[in-house]
Coordinates of C-alpha atoms in Angstrom, one line a residue:
M1 CA 12.9 32.4 25.6
A2 CA 14.6 33.1 22.3
K3 CA 13.4 33.2 19.0
A4 CA 14.9 32.4 15.5
R5 CA 15.3 35.6 13.7
Q6 CA 15.7 34.1 10.3
V7 CA 12.9 33.9 7.9
Y8 CA 13.2 30.6 5.9
D9 CA 11.8 30.3 2.6
L10 CA 10.0 27.3 3.2
I11 CA 9.9 25.2 6.4
I12 CA 8.5 21.6 6.2
L13 CA 7.2 19.6 8.8
G14 CA 8.6 16.1 9.0
A15 CA 11.4 14.6 7.6
G16 CA 9.7 11.6 6.4
A17 CA 9.7 10.4 2.8
S18 CA 7.4 13.5 1.2
G19 CA 9.0 15.9 3.5
L20 CA 12.8 14.6 2.8
A21 CA 12.0 14.8 -1.1
A22 CA 10.2 18.2 -1.1
A23 CA 13.5 18.9 0.9
I24 CA 15.9 17.8 -1.9
R25 CA 13.7 18.6 -4.8
A26 CA 13.8 22.3 -3.2
R27 CA 17.6 22.9 -3.1
R28 CA 17.8 21.6 -6.3
G29 CA 16.6 24.4 -8.0
E30 CA 15.7 24.5 -11.7
S31 CA 18.0 21.8 -12.2
A32 CA 17.3 18.3 -10.9
A33 CA 20.4 16.8 -11.2
G34 CA 22.2 19.8 -9.8
T35 CA 25.2 19.6 -11.7
P36 CA 27.3 22.4 -13.3
E37 CA 26.3 23.2 -17.2
R38 CA 29.4 23.4 -18.5
E39 CA 32.7 22.3 -17.8
T40 CA 34.5 24.1 -14.7
S41 CA 37.8 23.8 -13.1
A42 CA 37.8 22.7 -9.0
L43 CA 37.8 25.9 -7.9
E44 CA 35.1 27.8 -10.4
T45 CA 33.0 24.7 -9.9
S46 CA 33.2 25.2 -6.0
A47 CA 32.9 29.6 -6.4
L48 CA 29.4 28.3 -8.7
E49 CA 28.2 26.0 -6.2
T50 CA 28.8 28.3 -3.3
E51 CA 26.6 31.4 -5.4
K52 CA 23.7 28.7 -6.5
A53 CA 23.3 27.3 -3.1
R54 CA 23.0 31.3 -1.8
A55 CA 19.9 32.0 -4.6
L56 CA 18.5 28.7 -4.0
P57 CA 15.3 28.3 -1.3
T58 CA 16.4 27.8 2.4
V59 CA 14.6 25.1 3.6
L60 CA 14.3 24.0 7.4
L61 CA 12.8 20.5 7.9
L62 CA 11.6 20.0 11.9
E63 CA 11.3 15.9 12.6
K64 CA 10.1 15.2 16.4
N65 CA 11.6 12.0 15.7
R66 CA 15.4 11.2 16.9
T67 CA 16.5 10.5 13.5
P68 CA 14.8 11.4 9.9
G69 CA 12.8 9.0 8.5
K70 CA 12.1 6.8 11.2
K71 CA 9.0 5.4 9.5
L72 CA 10.5 4.8 6.5
R73 CA 12.8 2.7 7.8
A74 CA 10.5 0.2 8.4
T75 CA 8.4 0.2 5.5
G76 CA 8.1 -3.0 3.3
N77 CA 9.3 -4.7 6.5
G78 CA 12.6 -3.3 6.0
R79 CA 13.0 -3.6 2.6
C80 CA 11.4 -0.7 0.9
N81 CA 8.3 -1.4 -1.3
I82 CA 9.5 2.1 -2.7
S83 CA 7.2 2.5 -5.6
N84 CA 5.0 0.7 -8.3
A85 CA 5.1 1.1 -12.3
A86 CA 1.3 1.2 -12.2
A87 CA 0.9 3.8 -9.6
P88 CA 0.0 7.6 -10.6
H89 CA 3.0 9.9 -11.3
A90 CA 5.8 6.8 -10.9
A91 CA 7.9 7.6 -13.9
R92 CA 8.5 11.5 -11.7
V93 CA 9.4 9.5 -8.9
L94 CA 11.8 6.9 -10.3
E95 CA 13.5 9.8 -12.2
F96 CA 13.6 11.6 -9.0
L97 CA 15.0 8.6 -7.1
R98 CA 17.8 7.6 -9.8
A99 CA 18.7 11.2 -10.1
E100 CA 20.1 11.4 -6.8
G101 CA 21.6 7.7 -6.6
M102 CA 19.1 5.4 -5.4
A103 CA 19.9 1.9 -7.3
L104 CA 16.1 0.3 -8.2
T105 CA 15.1 -2.6 -9.3
E106 CA 11.4 -3.1 -10.8
Y107 CA 10.0 -7.2 -10.6
P108 CA 7.3 -8.6 -13.3
S109 CA 4.6 -7.5 -10.6
G110 CA 5.2 -3.5 -11.0
L111 CA 6.9 -3.7 -7.4
I112 CA 10.0 -1.2 -7.4
Y113 CA 12.4 -1.8 -4.1
P114 CA 15.7 -0.1 -3.6
R115 CA 18.1 -2.4 -5.2
A116 CA 19.8 -3.8 -1.7
E117 CA 15.9 -4.1 -0.6
S118 CA 17.2 -2.0 2.5
A119 CA 14.5 0.6 3.8
K120 CA 16.8 1.8 6.4
E121 CA 19.7 2.5 3.6
A122 CA 17.1 4.0 1.3
A123 CA 16.0 6.4 4.7
E124 CA 19.5 7.2 4.5
L125 CA 20.5 8.0 1.4
L126 CA 17.3 10.5 1.7
G127 CA 18.4 12.1 4.9
R128 CA 22.2 12.6 4.0
R129 CA 21.5 14.0 0.2
A130 CA 18.8 16.5 1.9
E131 CA 21.5 17.7 4.2
R132 CA 24.5 17.9 1.5
L133 CA 22.3 20.3 -0.4
G134 CA 22.0 22.6 2.2
A135 CA 18.7 22.0 3.7
E136 CA 18.7 22.1 7.9
I137 CA 17.2 19.5 9.5
R138 CA 16.3 19.9 13.0
T139 CA 15.5 16.7 14.9
E140 CA 13.5 15.7 18.5
T141 CA 12.0 19.5 17.5
E142 CA 8.3 19.1 18.0
V143 CA 6.3 21.5 16.3
L144 CA 3.4 22.8 18.6
A145 CA 1.6 25.2 16.2
V146 CA 1.5 27.1 13.2
E147 CA -0.6 29.8 12.7
E148 CA -0.4 32.0 9.6
A149 CA 1.6 35.8 10.6
P150 CA 0.1 39.0 10.6
F151 CA 2.0 41.7 8.5
P152 CA 4.0 43.3 9.9
H153 CA 5.6 41.0 12.5
P154 CA 8.1 42.7 14.2
S155 CA 10.4 39.5 14.5
H156 CA 9.8 38.1 11.3
S157 CA 9.3 40.9 8.6
E158 CA 8.7 38.5 5.7
A159 CA 6.9 35.7 7.4
R160 CA 3.4 34.6 6.1
F161 CA 3.7 31.9 8.9
L162 CA 5.3 30.9 12.4
V163 CA 6.0 28.0 13.1
K164 CA 6.4 27.2 17.5
T165 CA 8.4 24.7 18.9
A166 CA 10.0 23.9 22.4
K167 CA 13.1 24.8 21.1
G168 CA 11.8 28.5 19.7
T169 CA 9.7 29.8 16.9
F170 CA 10.9 30.1 13.0
G171 CA 9.3 32.4 10.8
A172 CA 8.7 31.1 7.1
K173 CA 7.2 32.5 3.9
N174 CA 6.0 28.7 2.7
V175 CA 5.2 25.7 4.9
L176 CA 5.1 22.4 4.0
L177 CA 3.1 19.8 6.1
A178 CA 4.0 16.4 5.9
L179 CA 3.3 15.2 9.6
G180 CA 2.1 11.8 8.2
G181 CA -0.9 10.0 9.2
K182 CA -2.0 8.1 12.4
S183 CA -0.7 4.5 11.4
A184 CA 1.8 3.2 13.1
P185 CA 2.4 5.4 15.9
Q186 CA 5.4 3.4 17.1
F187 CA 7.2 5.4 14.4
G188 CA 6.2 8.5 15.6
T189 CA 3.3 9.2 13.4
T190 CA 0.3 10.3 16.1
G191 CA -2.0 12.9 14.0
D192 CA -0.5 15.7 15.0
G193 CA -0.6 17.3 11.7
Y194 CA -4.5 16.4 12.0
V195 CA -5.2 18.7 14.9
M196 CA -2.8 21.6 13.1
A197 CA -4.9 21.0 10.1
R198 CA -7.8 21.8 12.4
K199 CA -6.6 24.7 13.9
L200 CA -5.6 26.2 10.5
G201 CA -9.3 26.0 9.5
L202 CA -8.4 23.0 7.1
P203 CA -10.9 20.4 6.8
V204 CA -10.4 16.9 7.6
T205 CA -11.8 13.9 6.5
R206 CA -13.0 10.7 9.0
L207 CA -9.6 8.8 9.7
I208 CA -9.9 5.4 9.7
P209 CA -7.0 2.8 10.0
V210 CA -6.4 1.1 6.7
L211 CA -4.3 -1.8 4.9
T212 CA -4.7 -3.7 8.0
P213 CA -6.0 -7.4 9.9
V214 CA -9.8 -7.7 10.2
T215 CA -11.5 -9.2 13.5
C216 CA -14.4 -11.3 12.5
A217 CA -17.2 -12.5 14.4
E218 CA -16.7 -16.2 13.5
M219 CA -13.2 -16.1 15.3
E220 CA -14.8 -15.4 18.7
E221 CA -16.4 -19.4 18.7
E222 CA -13.3 -21.3 20.3
R223 CA -13.6 -24.6 17.6
T224 CA -13.3 -22.1 15.0
R225 CA -11.1 -20.2 15.8
E226 CA -8.8 -24.0 16.6
R227 CA -9.6 -24.5 13.1
L228 CA -8.7 -22.2 11.2
A229 CA -6.3 -20.0 12.7
G230 CA -2.8 -19.8 11.3
I231 CA -4.0 -21.9 8.0
R232 CA -2.6 -19.7 4.9
M233 CA -4.0 -20.5 1.5
S234 CA -4.1 -18.8 -2.1
G235 CA -7.9 -18.0 -2.8
S236 CA -10.3 -14.7 -3.6
V237 CA -11.4 -12.6 -1.0
R238 CA -15.4 -10.7 -1.8
L239 CA -16.2 -7.6 0.2
L240 CA -20.3 -7.2 0.1
K241 CA -21.8 -3.9 1.5
R242 CA -25.5 -4.2 1.5
G243 CA -25.5 -7.3 0.0
E244 CA -23.6 -5.9 -3.1
A245 CA -20.0 -6.6 -4.4
V246 CA -17.9 -3.5 -3.7
F247 CA -14.5 -5.1 -4.1
Q248 CA -12.9 -8.2 -5.2
E249 CA -9.2 -9.7 -5.6
D250 CA -7.2 -13.2 -5.3
G251 CA -4.3 -13.4 -3.2
E252 CA -3.1 -15.3 -0.2
I253 CA -5.2 -15.5 3.1
Q254 CA -4.5 -15.8 6.6
F255 CA -6.8 -16.6 8.9
T256 CA -5.4 -15.4 12.0
K257 CA -6.6 -16.1 15.9
D258 CA -9.4 -13.3 15.7
G259 CA -10.0 -13.0 12.0
L260 CA -8.2 -12.1 8.7
S261 CA -5.0 -11.0 7.3
G262 CA -2.9 -11.0 3.9
I263 CA -2.5 -8.6 1.7
C264 CA -6.1 -9.1 -0.1
I265 CA -7.4 -8.2 3.1
F266 CA -5.8 -5.4 3.8
N267 CA -6.6 -3.9 0.4
M268 CA -10.1 -4.8 1.3
T269 CA -10.1 -2.8 4.0
R270 CA -9.7 0.8 1.8
H271 CA -13.4 -0.3 1.0
M272 CA -14.5 -0.3 4.5
R273 CA -15.0 3.4 4.9
L274 CA -17.7 3.8 7.3
E275 CA -20.2 7.1 6.2
E276 CA -22.4 8.6 8.7
S277 CA -25.3 5.9 8.3
D278 CA -23.0 2.8 8.0
S279 CA -22.2 0.0 10.4
M280 CA -19.6 -2.8 10.7
E281 CA -22.7 -4.8 10.1
D282 CA -23.7 -3.9 6.4
F283 CA -20.2 -5.7 5.4
I284 CA -19.6 -9.2 4.4
I285 CA -16.5 -11.0 3.3
E286 CA -16.7 -13.9 1.1
I287 CA -13.8 -16.5 1.0
L288 CA -13.1 -18.5 -2.1
P289 CA -16.0 -17.5 -4.3
K290 CA -17.2 -20.4 -7.2
D291 CA -14.2 -19.0 -9.7
A292 CA -11.2 -19.9 -6.8
F293 CA -11.9 -23.4 -7.2
H294 CA -12.0 -23.6 -11.2
S295 CA -8.6 -25.4 -12.5
E296 CA -7.3 -23.5 -15.3
E297 CA -5.3 -26.8 -16.0
D298 CA -8.2 -29.6 -16.3
G299 CA -11.4 -27.3 -16.7
E300 CA -12.8 -29.1 -13.5
T301 CA -15.1 -27.4 -10.9
M302 CA -15.5 -27.4 -8.3
A303 CA -19.0 -29.8 -8.8
E304 CA -17.5 -32.0 -10.8
Y305 CA -14.3 -32.7 -8.4
L306 CA -16.8 -33.1 -5.6
R307 CA -18.6 -35.8 -7.8
R308 CA -15.2 -37.4 -8.7
R309 CA -14.4 -37.7 -5.5
K310 CA -17.6 -39.9 -4.2
A311 CA -17.2 -42.0 -7.1
A312 CA -13.5 -42.6 -6.3
A313 CA -14.1 -42.9 -2.4
M314 CA -13.2 -46.2 -0.4
L315 CA -15.2 -47.9 1.7
K316 CA -15.6 -46.2 5.2
E317 CA -13.9 -43.1 3.8
P318 CA -14.9 -40.2 6.0
A319 CA -16.5 -36.9 4.4
S320 CA -14.2 -35.1 6.4
E321 CA -11.4 -36.2 4.0
I322 CA -13.6 -35.0 0.8
F323 CA -11.5 -32.2 0.7
M324 CA -8.3 -33.7 1.5
T325 CA -5.0 -31.7 -0.8
Y326 CA -7.9 -29.2 -2.1
V327 CA -8.2 -26.9 0.9
R328 CA -6.5 -27.3 4.8
E329 CA -8.5 -29.9 7.6
G330 CA -9.6 -26.7 9.7
L331 CA -11.2 -25.3 6.5
A332 CA -13.0 -28.7 5.2
S333 CA -13.7 -29.2 8.6
L334 CA -15.9 -25.6 8.9
I335 CA -17.3 -26.0 5.5
L336 CA -19.1 -29.8 6.2
E337 CA -20.6 -27.8 9.5
R338 CA -22.1 -25.1 7.7
A339 CA -23.1 -27.7 5.1
G340 CA -24.6 -29.9 8.0
V341 CA -22.7 -32.7 7.0
P342 CA -21.5 -35.3 9.5
E343 CA -17.5 -35.5 9.1
T344 CA -18.2 -39.3 10.1
K345 CA -20.4 -39.8 7.2
E346 CA -18.8 -41.9 4.7
I347 CA -18.2 -40.3 1.0
R348 CA -20.2 -42.8 -0.8
A349 CA -23.5 -42.2 1.2
L350 CA -23.5 -38.5 0.7
S351 CA -26.3 -37.4 -1.2
E352 CA -26.7 -35.0 -4.4
E353 CA -28.5 -32.7 -2.0
E354 CA -26.0 -33.0 0.4
L355 CA -23.1 -32.8 -2.3
S356 CA -24.4 -29.7 -3.8
R357 CA -24.7 -27.9 -0.1
I358 CA -21.0 -28.7 0.5
E359 CA -20.2 -26.9 -2.7
E360 CA -22.5 -24.0 -2.1
E361 CA -21.3 -23.4 1.6
A362 CA -17.4 -24.0 -0.1
A363 CA -18.1 -21.6 -3.1
S364 CA -19.4 -19.0 -0.4
L365 CA -17.8 -19.1 2.6
R366 CA -19.1 -16.1 4.4
F367 CA -17.6 -13.9 7.6
R368 CA -18.5 -11.0 9.8
P369 CA -16.5 -8.4 10.5
T370 CA -16.6 -6.7 13.4
R371 CA -13.9 -4.1 13.1
L372 CA -10.7 -3.3 11.6
H373 CA -7.3 -3.7 13.4
G374 CA -6.0 -0.6 15.2
W375 CA -3.3 2.1 14.1
K376 CA -0.4 0.4 15.6
E377 CA -0.8 -2.7 12.8
A378 CA -2.5 -0.7 9.9
Q379 CA 0.1 0.8 7.1
C380 CA -1.9 3.6 6.5
T381 CA -4.3 6.3 6.8
Q382 CA -7.3 7.0 5.1
G383 CA -9.0 10.0 5.5
G384 CA -7.1 13.3 5.8
I385 CA -7.1 17.0 4.6
A386 CA -9.5 16.6 1.9
L387 CA -8.1 16.6 -1.5
T388 CA -10.8 19.4 -2.1
A389 CA -9.1 21.8 -0.5
V390 CA -5.6 21.3 -2.4
N391 CA -5.1 22.2 -5.9
E392 CA -4.1 19.4 -7.2
E393 CA -1.2 20.6 -9.3
T394 CA 0.8 22.0 -6.9
G395 CA -0.1 20.5 -3.2
E396 CA -0.9 24.3 -2.5
I397 CA -4.2 24.6 0.2
L398 CA -7.0 26.4 -1.3
G399 CA -7.3 30.1 0.3
H400 CA -4.2 30.0 2.1
P401 CA -1.0 31.0 0.1
G402 CA 2.1 29.5 1.0
L403 CA 1.0 26.4 2.8
Y404 CA 1.0 23.1 1.4
A405 CA 0.5 19.8 2.6
A406 CA 1.8 16.5 1.0
G407 CA 2.1 12.9 2.0
E408 CA 0.1 10.7 4.4
I409 CA -1.4 13.9 5.9
L410 CA -3.7 14.2 2.4
D411 CA -6.9 12.4 2.2
Y412 CA -5.3 9.7 -0.2
D413 CA -4.8 6.0 0.2
G414 CA -3.8 3.2 -2.6
P415 CA -3.6 -0.3 -2.2
C416 CA -0.2 -2.5 -1.1
G417 CA 2.5 -2.3 -3.0
G418 CA 4.3 0.7 -3.1
W419 CA 1.6 3.0 -3.8
N420 CA 1.4 5.1 -0.7
L421 CA 5.1 5.5 -0.5
N422 CA 5.2 6.2 -4.5
H423 CA 2.3 9.1 -3.5
A424 CA 4.1 10.5 -0.5
I425 CA 7.8 11.4 -2.4
W426 CA 5.9 12.4 -5.3
S427 CA 3.4 15.0 -3.5
G428 CA 6.4 16.2 -1.8
I429 CA 8.5 16.8 -5.1
R430 CA 5.1 18.3 -6.2
A431 CA 5.3 20.7 -3.6
A432 CA 8.3 21.7 -3.4
E433 CA 8.5 22.7 -7.3
A434 CA 5.9 24.7 -6.4
V435 CA 7.0 26.7 -3.7
A436 CA 10.4 27.3 -5.8
A437 CA 8.3 28.0 -8.7
S438 CA 6.1 31.1 -6.4
L439 CA 9.7 32.0 -4.8
K440 CA 10.9 33.1 -8.3
Q441 CA 8.3 34.8 -9.6
G442 CA 8.1 36.9 -6.0
E443 CA 11.9 38.1 -7.4
E444 CA 10.8 39.0 -10.6

């Protein structure tokens, strides 16, 4: 098999969000905008750009999918929640995206989307910019191995790394691992990068699918499943670990055929990381804590609501209707069952003790998680290359000069709402700038 003789300044493994951002930034050189510093004629501009292009780092992106940015094209249900105003380094990311021509919209919540809300167009823009700036993109090229090259190497005298693929071996002065995680393997992210990282001797922390629905034991019971599946409601979710609250967030909660879903549930899963001595039995999920029943408009607590409801009840009005218009029918049925109150009993006949039990069950409706949904439904991977092994300013792997990591392959996971995509882009920019600085220093 013929081997490529060229040694690239930077080989990027993976043409996802972080890889494309790194390629663009590396090929931009010192000027983020990539524009001439003075007015020139068209001929002079062409000559200047040609001269500059030769001086810029040579960049090769290797992507096993047919098109770059396959996962990026599906993010945000195809709308591409590309950043969040509250995310770390968001200002830098937005500056970069706007400099590359992306029109952005920021919502009052801080969510940031391309103005057209098209993930496909966002991916196309980044891919085309990388190519037009001179980055070489080879798709349908799966990386088989990365090796730190001995000096001197007969075929690649300047290479610090050899990148082996089914289509040849490539030499590189620097390598960026941007292969993504294990979440959403249908888009090509199957955990290849972690295998390569371990073979290079890098520490990889435990991998867990997060930002995903949760399966609960209660939904195994047919009657409970029939009552709750399909219900959507605004409320709060609180996660207890060995009786201690470790997470709470308001939002829409969805009851599925096997458990719970919704953005606040997704964010909760980030706090269900199992250490060596942990198990799912250590966790309890509470739905509708007491503060979720407090009306900001009239200040009425649930206790006050229940007693007012009893006082206004009509003859033969059953307990099954006590929560009518307050919570959905199936959820009300479960609350009464857990409180030990027959649904057929008249509301007017409910005792103070029964009202208190109803209030207690509704204010802390508990579910026992049994597992997180798998990689196919997860939006993000928790775990990866340990951050303690990475220079936080450059993304370079400590003890491995010229080896960098960016994006989901790192042990970073943020909440829903653009945080993870923001991190992928920022960490790609960070690595590219460090590579460019290192190459420049080597030339001096």
